[in-house]
Coordinates of C-alpha atoms and ligand atoms in Angstrom, one line a residue:
X19 CA 105.5 14.3 -28.6
X20 CA 105.5 13.8 -25.0
X21 CA 105.5 10.6 -23.4
X22 CA 107.5 9.6 -20.2
X23 CA 110.3 7.7 -20.3
X24 CA 109.5 4.4 -22.2
X25 CA 105.8 4.3 -21.2
X26 CA 103.4 4.5 -24.0
X27 CA 102.2 8.1 -24.5
X28 CA 98.9 7.2 -24.2
X29 CA 98.8 5.8 -20.7
X30 CA 98.6 9.5 -18.8
X31 CA 97.5 11.1 -21.9
X32 CA 95.3 14.3 -22.4
X33 CA 92.9 13.9 -25.5
X34 CA 90.8 16.8 -26.5
X35 CA 87.7 15.7 -28.6
X36 CA 86.6 17.8 -31.5
X37 CA 83.4 17.6 -32.9
X38 CA 84.2 19.1 -36.6
X39 CA 81.2 20.0 -37.8
X40 CA 81.3 22.6 -34.7
X41 CA 85.0 23.6 -34.0
X42 CA 86.0 26.2 -36.6
X43 CA 84.6 26.6 -40.4
X44 CA 87.3 27.7 -43.3
X45 CA 85.0 27.9 -46.2
X46 CA 82.0 29.7 -45.0
X47 CA 79.3 27.1 -45.6
X48 CA 78.3 27.4 -41.5
X49 CA 79.6 23.6 -41.3
X50 CA 83.5 22.9 -39.5
X51 CA 86.1 21.7 -42.1
X52 CA 89.7 20.6 -41.5
X53 CA 91.3 23.4 -42.8
X54 CA 89.0 25.5 -40.0
X55 CA 90.4 23.1 -37.6
X56 CA 94.0 23.2 -39.0
X57 CA 93.4 27.6 -38.5
X58 CA 92.8 26.8 -34.9
X59 CA 95.2 24.5 -34.0
X60 CA 97.3 26.7 -31.9
X61 CA 94.4 26.9 -29.8
X62 CA 94.7 23.0 -28.7
X63 CA 98.2 23.1 -29.0
X64 CA 98.2 26.0 -26.4
X65 CA 95.6 24.2 -24.2
X66 CA 98.6 21.6 -23.7
X67 CA 97.0 18.6 -24.6
X68 CA 98.7 15.2 -26.1
X69 CA 96.5 14.3 -28.5
X70 CA 93.2 15.1 -30.8
X71 CA 90.1 13.3 -31.6
X72 CA 87.7 14.0 -34.2
X73 CA 84.2 12.8 -34.5
X74 CA 83.9 11.0 -37.7
X75 CA 85.0 13.1 -40.9
X76 CA 84.7 10.0 -43.4
X77 CA 82.2 10.3 -46.1
X78 CA 78.8 10.4 -44.9
X79 CA 75.5 11.2 -45.8
X80 CA 75.3 12.6 -41.9
X81 CA 72.0 11.0 -40.9
X82 CA 73.9 10.7 -37.9
X83 CA 76.3 13.4 -38.5
X84 CA 79.4 11.2 -39.5
X85 CA 78.5 7.8 -37.5
X86 CA 76.8 6.6 -40.4
X87 CA 79.6 6.3 -43.2
X88 CA 79.2 5.5 -46.7
X89 CA 83.3 5.4 -47.3
X90 CA 85.8 4.8 -44.5
X91 CA 88.8 5.8 -46.7
X92 CA 88.1 9.1 -47.8
X93 CA 87.1 12.6 -46.2
X94 CA 83.5 13.4 -46.4
X95 CA 83.4 17.2 -48.9
X96 CA 82.0 19.0 -46.1
X97 CA 85.1 18.3 -44.1
X98 CA 87.7 18.9 -47.1
X99 CA 89.9 15.7 -48.7
X100 CA 92.6 14.1 -48.4
X101 CA 94.9 16.4 -49.2
X102 CA 93.6 18.9 -46.5
X103 CA 93.7 15.6 -43.9
X104 CA 97.2 15.2 -44.5
X105 CA 98.0 18.6 -44.1
X106 CA 96.1 18.6 -40.8
X107 CA 97.9 15.5 -39.8
X108 CA 101.3 17.2 -40.1
X109 CA 100.7 20.5 -38.8
X110 CA 99.0 18.5 -35.5
X111 CA 102.2 16.3 -35.6
X112 CA 104.2 19.3 -36.1
X113 CA 102.9 20.7 -32.8
X114 CA 103.6 17.6 -30.8
X115 CA 100.0 16.6 -30.9
X116 CA 99.2 13.6 -31.8
X117 CA 95.5 12.6 -34.1
X118 CA 92.7 10.3 -33.3
X119 CA 90.0 9.4 -35.9
X120 CA 86.3 8.2 -34.9
X121 CA 86.5 4.5 -36.4
X122 CA 82.5 3.5 -36.7
X123 CA 82.7 -0.8 -37.0
X124 CA 79.6 -1.7 -35.7
X125 CA 77.2 -0.2 -38.6
X126 CA 77.9 1.4 -42.1
X127 CA 75.7 3.9 -44.0
X128 CA 72.7 2.5 -45.7
X129 CA 74.5 4.4 -48.9
X130 CA 77.5 2.4 -48.2
X131 CA 78.2 0.6 -51.6
X132 CA 78.8 -2.6 -49.2
X133 CA 75.2 -2.2 -48.3
X134 CA 73.8 -1.2 -51.2
X135 CA 75.0 -4.6 -52.5
X136 CA 73.8 -6.9 -49.8
X137 CA 70.2 -4.8 -50.2
X138 CA 70.3 -5.6 -53.9
X139 CA 69.7 -9.3 -53.7
X140 CA 69.6 -12.4 -51.4
X141 CA 71.8 -13.7 -53.5
X142 CA 74.5 -10.8 -53.4
X143 CA 78.1 -11.6 -52.9
X144 CA 77.8 -9.3 -49.9
X145 CA 74.3 -10.6 -48.2
X146 CA 75.8 -12.1 -45.2
X147 CA 77.8 -8.8 -44.8
X148 CA 74.8 -7.7 -42.7
X149 CA 72.0 -9.0 -40.6
X150 CA 69.0 -10.0 -43.0
X151 CA 66.5 -12.2 -41.7
X152 CA 63.1 -13.4 -43.3
X153 CA 59.4 -13.6 -42.0
X154 CA 56.3 -11.9 -41.5
X155 CA 56.3 -8.2 -42.9
X156 CA 54.5 -7.1 -39.3
X157 CA 56.9 -8.8 -36.9
X158 CA 60.4 -8.1 -36.8
X159 CA 62.4 -11.3 -36.2
X160 CA 63.3 -10.3 -32.5
X161 CA 62.6 -8.6 -29.9
X162 CA 65.4 -5.9 -30.2
X163 CA 64.7 -1.9 -29.6
X164 CA 67.2 0.7 -31.7
X165 CA 69.3 2.8 -29.2
X166 CA 67.5 5.5 -30.9
X167 CA 64.0 3.9 -30.3
X168 CA 61.6 1.9 -32.5
X169 CA 62.3 -1.7 -33.5
X170 CA 65.9 -2.2 -34.3
X171 CA 64.8 -4.3 -37.7
X172 CA 63.6 -2.3 -41.0
X173 CA 61.5 -4.2 -43.4
X174 CA 63.3 -3.9 -46.8
X175 CA 60.6 -4.1 -50.1
X176 CA 63.3 -4.9 -52.5
X177 CA 64.3 -8.7 -50.9
X178 CA 61.3 -9.0 -48.6
X179 CA 63.5 -9.4 -45.7
X180 CA 64.2 -7.5 -42.8
X181 CA 67.4 -6.2 -41.8
X182 CA 69.0 -5.2 -38.3
X183 CA 70.0 -1.4 -37.1
X184 CA 71.0 -0.9 -33.3
X185 CA 70.5 2.7 -34.2
X186 CA 68.9 4.4 -37.1
X187 CA 67.6 2.7 -40.0
X188 CA 70.1 4.3 -42.0
X189 CA 73.0 2.3 -40.2
X190 CA 72.5 -1.0 -40.9
X191 CA 74.7 -3.1 -38.5
X192 CA 77.9 -5.2 -40.0
X193 CA 77.8 -8.8 -39.6
X194 CA 81.1 -9.4 -37.8
X195 CA 80.8 -13.1 -37.9
X196 CA 81.4 -12.9 -41.3
X197 CA 85.7 -12.8 -41.8
X198 CA 85.3 -11.0 -45.2
X199 CA 83.8 -8.4 -42.7
X200 CA 86.7 -8.4 -40.0
X201 CA 89.0 -8.3 -43.2
X202 CA 87.4 -5.1 -44.8
X203 CA 87.4 -3.6 -41.8
X204 CA 91.1 -4.1 -40.8
X205 CA 92.0 -2.9 -44.4
X206 CA 90.4 0.2 -43.5
X207 CA 92.0 0.8 -40.2
X208 CA 95.3 0.3 -42.1
X209 CA 94.5 3.1 -44.6
X210 CA 94.5 5.5 -42.0
X211 CA 97.5 3.9 -39.9
X212 CA 99.3 4.2 -43.4
X213 CA 98.4 8.0 -43.3
X214 CA 100.3 8.1 -39.8
X215 CA 97.2 8.6 -37.9
X216 CA 98.1 7.4 -34.0
X217 CA 94.8 5.7 -33.1
X218 CA 91.0 5.4 -33.0
X219 CA 88.1 6.0 -30.8
X220 CA 86.0 3.1 -31.5
X221 CA 82.3 3.8 -32.0
X222 CA 80.2 1.3 -29.8
X223 CA 82.7 -1.2 -30.0
X224 CA 81.7 -3.5 -27.4
X225 CA 78.1 -4.1 -30.0
X226 CA 80.6 -5.7 -32.6
X227 CA 80.0 -9.5 -31.5
X228 CA 76.6 -11.1 -32.1
X229 CA 75.3 -14.3 -31.3
X230 CA 74.2 -15.0 -35.2
X231 CA 71.1 -16.7 -33.7
X232 CA 69.9 -13.3 -32.4
X233 CA 68.0 -14.6 -29.7
X234 CA 65.1 -12.7 -28.3
X235 CA 66.9 -10.3 -24.9
X236 CA 64.9 -10.8 -21.5
X237 CA 61.8 -8.7 -21.3
X238 CA 63.3 -6.5 -18.4
X239 CA 65.9 -5.5 -20.6
X240 CA 63.9 -4.8 -23.7
X241 CA 63.4 -0.8 -22.7
X242 CA 67.1 -0.3 -21.6
X243 CA 69.2 1.3 -24.3
X244 CA 71.3 -2.0 -25.6
X245 CA 74.4 -0.3 -25.7
X246 CA 74.2 0.2 -22.2
X247 CA 74.2 -3.9 -21.1
X248 CA 74.9 -5.6 -24.0
X249 CA 78.2 -7.7 -23.5
X250 CA 78.4 -10.4 -26.0
X251 CA 81.8 -12.6 -25.4
X252 CA 81.9 -12.8 -29.3
X253 CA 83.5 -9.7 -29.2
X254 CA 86.2 -10.2 -27.2
X255 CA 88.3 -12.5 -30.3
X256 CA 87.3 -9.5 -32.7
X257 CA 89.0 -7.1 -30.4
X258 CA 92.4 -9.3 -30.5
X259 CA 91.9 -9.0 -34.5
X260 CA 91.6 -5.9 -34.1
X261 CA 94.2 -5.0 -31.9
X262 CA 96.7 -7.3 -34.1
X263 CA 96.3 -4.7 -36.9
X264 CA 97.1 -1.9 -34.8
X265 CA 100.2 -3.9 -33.6
X266 CA 101.5 -4.0 -37.2
X267 CA 102.4 -0.2 -36.8
X268 CA 105.1 1.2 -34.8
X269 CA 104.6 4.1 -32.5
X270 CA 102.0 3.0 -29.9
X271 CA 99.1 3.5 -32.2
X272 CA 96.0 3.3 -29.6
X273 CA 92.4 1.9 -29.8
X274 CA 90.3 3.5 -27.3
X275 CA 86.6 2.1 -26.6
X276 CA 83.4 3.1 -26.8
X277 CA 81.8 0.5 -24.3
X278 CA 78.9 2.1 -22.4
X279 CA 78.7 -0.4 -19.7
X280 CA 78.8 1.2 -16.6
X281 CA 80.2 -1.2 -14.0
X282 CA 84.1 -1.5 -14.1
X283 CA 84.0 -5.4 -13.4
X284 CA 82.1 -5.3 -16.8
X285 CA 84.7 -3.0 -18.3
X286 CA 87.6 -5.1 -17.2
X287 CA 87.3 -7.8 -20.2
X288 CA 87.3 -5.2 -22.8
X289 CA 91.4 -4.9 -21.8
X290 CA 91.6 -8.9 -22.9
X291 CA 95.0 -10.1 -21.4
X292 CA 96.4 -6.7 -22.4
X293 CA 95.8 -7.9 -26.3
X294 CA 92.5 -5.9 -26.4
X295 CA 91.5 -2.3 -26.3
X296 CA 94.7 0.2 -24.7
X297 CA 92.0 2.3 -23.0
X298 CA 88.2 1.7 -22.1
X299 CA 86.1 5.0 -21.4
X300 CA 84.8 5.3 -17.9
X301 CA 81.1 6.9 -18.3
X302 CA 80.1 6.3 -14.9
X303 CA 81.7 9.9 -13.9
X304 CA 79.1 11.3 -16.7
X305 CA 76.4 9.6 -14.3
X306 CA 77.9 10.9 -10.8
X307 CA 77.7 14.6 -11.0
X308 CA 78.3 16.5 -7.3
X309 CA 78.5 13.2 -5.2
X310 CA 81.8 13.0 -3.0
X311 CA 81.3 9.5 -2.0
X312 CA 79.8 8.3 -5.6
X313 CA 83.4 9.6 -6.9
X314 CA 85.5 7.7 -4.1
X315 CA 83.5 4.5 -4.4
X316 CA 84.2 4.8 -8.5
X317 CA 87.7 5.7 -8.3
X318 CA 87.9 2.8 -5.7
X319 CA 86.4 0.2 -8.0
X320 CA 88.3 1.2 -10.8
X321 CA 91.5 0.9 -9.2
X322 CA 90.1 -2.7 -8.0
X323 CA 88.1 -4.0 -11.0
X324 CA 90.2 -2.7 -13.9
X325 CA 93.1 -5.5 -14.5
X326 CA 96.4 -4.1 -12.7
X327 CA 98.2 -2.9 -16.0
X328 CA 95.0 -1.3 -17.6
X329 CA 94.3 2.4 -18.0
X330 CA 91.2 4.2 -17.4
X331 CA 89.9 6.5 -19.8
X332 CA 87.9 9.2 -17.9
X333 CA 85.5 11.3 -19.5
X334 CA 83.1 14.3 -18.4
X335 CA 81.5 15.0 -21.4
X336 CA 81.2 14.4 -25.3
X337 CA 79.1 15.2 -28.0
X338 CA 76.3 12.5 -26.6
X339 CA 75.7 14.1 -23.2
X340 CA 75.0 17.6 -22.2
X341 CA 78.0 19.7 -21.1
X342 CA 79.6 19.4 -17.8
X343 CA 78.5 23.0 -16.9
X344 CA 74.8 22.0 -17.9
X345 CA 74.5 19.0 -16.2
X346 CA 76.1 20.4 -13.2
X347 CA 74.4 23.4 -13.4
X348 CA 77.3 25.5 -12.7
X349 CA 80.8 26.5 -14.0
X350 CA 82.5 26.4 -10.5
X351 CA 81.4 23.0 -9.8
X352 CA 82.5 21.6 -13.6
X353 CA 85.9 23.7 -13.4
X354 CA 86.7 21.2 -10.0
X355 CA 85.2 17.8 -11.7
X356 CA 87.7 18.9 -14.5
X357 CA 90.8 19.1 -12.1
X358 CA 89.7 16.0 -10.5
X359 CA 89.3 13.9 -13.9
X360 CA 92.8 15.3 -15.2
X361 CA 94.5 14.1 -12.1
X362 CA 93.2 10.7 -11.7
X363 CA 95.3 8.1 -13.1
X364 CA 94.7 7.3 -16.4
X365 CA 94.2 9.1 -20.2
X366 CA 91.5 11.9 -19.8
X367 CA 89.2 13.3 -22.5
X368 CA 88.3 16.6 -23.0
X369 CA 85.1 17.8 -25.0
X370 CA 86.0 21.2 -27.1
X371 CA 84.5 24.0 -25.7
X372 CA 84.5 22.7 -22.0
X373 CA 87.7 25.0 -21.8
X374 CA 85.8 28.0 -22.7
X375 CA 83.2 27.2 -19.5
X376 CA 80.6 26.6 -22.3
X377 CA 77.5 25.9 -21.7
X378 CA 74.9 23.7 -23.6
X379 CA 73.1 26.1 -26.6
X380 CA 69.3 26.6 -26.4
X381 CA 68.1 25.4 -30.1
X382 CA 64.7 25.9 -30.7
X383 CA 62.3 23.5 -32.1
X384 CA 63.0 24.7 -35.8
X385 CA 66.3 24.4 -35.6
X386 CA 67.1 20.9 -34.3
X387 CA 69.0 18.7 -36.0
X388 CA 69.6 15.9 -34.3
X389 CA 67.1 12.4 -34.4
X390 CA 67.4 12.2 -30.4
X391 CA 68.0 16.1 -29.0
X392 CA 71.7 16.0 -28.7
X393 CA 72.3 19.4 -30.7
X394 CA 73.1 21.6 -27.1
X395 CA 76.0 20.0 -26.3
X396 CA 77.3 20.3 -30.1
X397 CA 76.7 24.2 -30.7
X398 CA 80.0 26.2 -32.6
X399 CA 82.0 27.1 -30.8
X400 CA 82.6 31.1 -30.3
X401 CA 86.2 32.2 -31.4
X402 CA 85.5 35.6 -30.9
X403 CA 83.2 37.7 -28.7
X404 CA 81.1 39.7 -31.1
X405 CA 79.1 38.1 -34.0
X406 CA 79.9 36.0 -36.1
X407 CA 82.0 34.7 -33.8
X408 CA 84.5 34.0 -35.9
X409 CA 82.2 32.4 -38.0
X410 CA 82.3 34.2 -41.6
X411 CA 79.7 33.1 -44.5
X412 CA 76.6 31.2 -44.1
X413 CA 74.7 31.1 -40.6
X414 CA 76.2 28.1 -38.6
X415 CA 74.4 24.8 -38.4
X416 CA 73.3 25.2 -35.0
X417 CA 72.9 28.5 -32.9
X418 CA 75.9 29.5 -30.4
X419 CA 76.1 28.7 -26.8
X420 CA 75.2 31.3 -24.8
X421 CA 77.1 34.6 -23.6
X422 CA 80.4 34.6 -25.8
X423 CA 81.3 38.0 -24.5
X424 CA 82.8 35.9 -21.6
X425 CA 83.1 32.4 -23.1
X426 CA 84.6 32.5 -26.5
X427 CA 87.9 32.2 -27.1
X428 CA 88.6 35.4 -27.0
X429 CA 87.4 36.3 -24.0
X430 CA 89.1 33.5 -22.1
X431 CA 92.6 33.5 -23.3
X432 CA 92.2 37.1 -22.2
X433 CA 91.5 36.9 -18.6
X434 CA 93.9 35.2 -16.5
X435 CA 91.4 33.8 -14.1
X436 CA 89.7 32.1 -16.9
X437 CA 88.4 28.9 -17.6
X438 CA 90.7 28.2 -20.0
X439 CA 93.9 29.4 -17.9
X440 CA 92.3 27.0 -15.5
X441 CA 93.2 24.0 -17.7
X442 CA 96.2 25.3 -18.9
X443 CA 97.4 25.6 -15.5
X444 CA 96.1 22.0 -14.7
X445 CA 97.1 20.6 -17.8
X446 CA 100.8 22.1 -17.6
X447 CA 101.0 20.7 -14.2
X448 CA 100.1 17.1 -15.2
X449 CA 102.5 17.2 -18.1
X450 CA 105.4 17.4 -16.1
X451 CA 104.7 15.4 -13.3
X452 CA 105.4 11.7 -13.6
X453 CA 103.7 11.2 -10.5
X454 CA 100.2 12.5 -12.1
X455 CA 100.9 11.3 -15.6
X456 CA 101.4 7.5 -14.6
X457 CA 102.0 7.4 -10.8
X458 CA 99.5 5.3 -8.7
X459 CA 96.6 6.4 -6.6
X460 CA 96.4 6.0 -2.9
X461 CA 93.2 7.4 -1.3
X462 CA 93.4 9.3 1.6
X463 CA 90.6 9.7 4.8
X464 CA 89.1 12.9 4.5
X465 CA 86.1 15.0 6.4
X466 CA 82.6 14.5 4.8
X467 CA 82.2 15.5 1.5
X468 CA 85.6 15.5 0.8
X469 CA 87.9 13.4 -1.6
X470 CA 91.8 13.5 -1.3
X471 CA 94.1 11.2 -2.8
X472 CA 97.8 11.2 -3.5
X473 CA 99.6 10.0 -7.1
X474 CA 103.1 8.6 -6.3
X475 CA 105.7 7.6 -9.4
X476 CA 109.2 7.1 -7.6
X477 CA 109.8 9.7 -5.1
X478 CA 107.7 12.4 -6.6
X479 CA 104.2 12.7 -4.8
X480 CA 101.3 15.2 -5.5
X481 CA 97.9 15.5 -3.5
X482 CA 94.7 16.3 -4.9
X483 CA 91.8 17.7 -2.4
X484 CA 88.3 18.2 -3.5
X485 CA 85.9 19.8 -1.5
X486 CA 82.3 19.2 -2.3
X487 CA 80.9 21.1 0.6
X488 CA 79.0 24.4 0.2
X489 CA 81.5 25.8 2.8
X490 CA 85.8 25.7 3.3
X491 CA 86.7 22.7 5.0
X492 CA 90.3 22.1 6.7
X493 CA 92.3 19.0 5.2
X494 CA 95.9 18.6 7.0
X495 CA 98.3 16.5 5.2
X496 CA 101.2 15.1 7.1
X497 CA 104.2 17.2 4.9
X498 CA 104.0 20.8 4.0
X499 CA 102.2 21.5 0.7
X500 CA 102.4 23.6 -2.0
X501 CA 99.5 24.0 -4.5
X502 CA 99.8 24.0 -7.8
X503 CA 96.5 24.8 -8.7
X504 CA 93.2 25.8 -6.9
X505 CA 90.0 26.2 -8.6
X506 CA 89.1 29.0 -6.2
X507 CA 92.3 30.7 -8.0
X508 CA 94.9 31.0 -4.9
X509 CA 97.8 31.3 -7.1
X510 CA 99.9 28.5 -7.9
X511 CA 103.3 28.7 -5.8
X512 CA 101.4 29.7 -2.3
X513 CA 102.1 27.7 0.5
X514 CA 98.8 25.1 1.5
X515 CA 97.3 26.6 4.8
X516 CA 95.2 23.2 5.2
X517 CA 92.1 25.0 3.5
X518 CA 90.1 24.0 0.8
X519 CA 87.8 26.8 -0.4
X520 CA 84.1 25.9 -0.9
X521 CA 83.3 24.0 -3.6
X522 CA 87.0 23.7 -4.8
X523 CA 90.0 21.6 -5.6
X524 CA 93.4 21.9 -5.1
X525 CA 96.6 20.2 -6.7
X526 CA 99.0 19.8 -4.3
X527 CA 103.1 19.0 -4.1
X528 CA 105.6 18.7 -1.3
X529 CA 106.9 22.3 -0.2
X530 CA 110.3 20.3 0.2
X531 CA 111.5 19.8 -2.4
X532 CA 110.4 23.1 -3.7
X533 CA 108.6 22.2 -7.4
X534 CA 110.3 22.5 -10.5
X535 CA 110.6 25.6 -12.4
X536 CA 108.2 24.5 -15.2
X537 CA 105.5 23.8 -12.2
X538 CA 104.9 27.1 -11.1
X539 CA 105.7 28.9 -14.0
X540 CA 103.1 26.9 -15.9
X541 CA 102.8 29.0 -19.1
X542 CA 106.2 28.7 -20.2
X543 CA 106.0 25.1 -20.9
X544 CA 104.9 24.3 -24.8
X545 CA 103.2 20.7 -25.1
X546 CA 106.1 19.0 -26.4
X547 CA 106.4 20.9 -29.2
X548 CA 109.4 19.4 -31.2
X549 CA 110.1 16.5 -29.5
X550 CA 110.8 12.9 -31.3
Ligands
NOJ26 C1 77.9 6.4 -30.6 C2 78.4 7.9 -31.0 O1 78.9 8.7 -29.5 C3 77.0 8.7 -31.3 O2 77.1 9.7 -31.4 C4 76.4 7.7 -32.2 O3 75.4 8.2 -32.4 C5 76.0 6.3 -32.2 N1 77.4 5.2 -31.9 C6 76.3 5.6 -33.5 O4 77.1 5.4 -34.0

């Protein structure tokens, strides 16, 4: 599989996030599944990413679409079973794709046998696996609010106490202060590591450490989403424990932390001394939008404030946010930010469907599923132009995104100037370039509204110029350059004439020596298929 020299594969990796319910449906029940995913793995491999990450596929009552796990060591029947999972992993590995799961450590489902046991009696041996507190049934034990609204506490009549849930009442928080919880959760990691998975995205992992006193939060923070600012030092030893489990295994198994803090100075601590998370999402890129100065600041802060050896994880979209095209109100701009995110130092995460140029689906009130309105970005992927768009059988669980005539896999792969081909070209250029995968970043002076930087690894350099302005700009560079990719669709291999079109980004390489064959003949380079 892909990697540059002895560097772990994940450092400059591109990861494709799949929302399994919405990717592809093989059994015709209107909900995506693992066999459907398997049937469409060539789409992913052709795109040229290094890895897939699947949102949770564990057993779940689906109160939060799988982020409420009732059994960590099994596959939910809606997605398949352990045999289909093993088949999928083998098929992905056979195509040079790593496989990442989405581990949910902060909370289980209320239907998890651990919680069922815990809530059964104050004397349960698992009582202390969750946070139970007594008191008056009318007054929650503290002022914490759930990230989904309302108090973070639910009164349980069986034992007449409150339990804590930072998300839905169906998602009680695990008490990681209890060493038995740590051991049990470590075992769930080993279960999947033993089956050959390459790592985990770790759901709101910064929330797992808690002061057992559960003190009130300051009044000014009460109405802010707790996941957006919570940063308790007790999480760090727990992360070191989790990391030591991954380190028991060969093959650079990776941990990617969903840490919803925005300031890189606060993200820095989650890398520890290289002994906590391998990668931590840099979510601020999703807040920024179309803002040259904001991106310049963020790139500088990440370069300055993360530990020198730390690798950022860039992300423009996921299953919780409006799609990047919808947020920016422009496919052209979304493509520009994609070139930017895929040429920055670090791993980059692509949300499935963004490569088709999808916008959010318009979900009528009577078809809404999610408690906090995240359905639009979770709509099924249209594989074919014509209805039912490759989803034969029951009507899919959500309506399709708009315009499958243009924005389906069939249409996008057929049209050489499509978003799909642009993604593919950027990923191909990245895959063969040590500078883009691993190189250091130097920002270059640039005119107002323009962001320019160079990546360098050894003697190899790549330059990126992003023009946020609505008119073309002149950005002369010190040496002659050739375009590898230009979002305005100027062909790869053409000489860079110092001009970047309006709302466009270019990826350049020095004209001398000429680019490698593989960089210009982008479509011939497969994603490391068959490499060891
Ligand atoms: C973050 C996940 O991305 C989101 O989808 C989920 O609802 C919450 N964590 C709770 O698990």
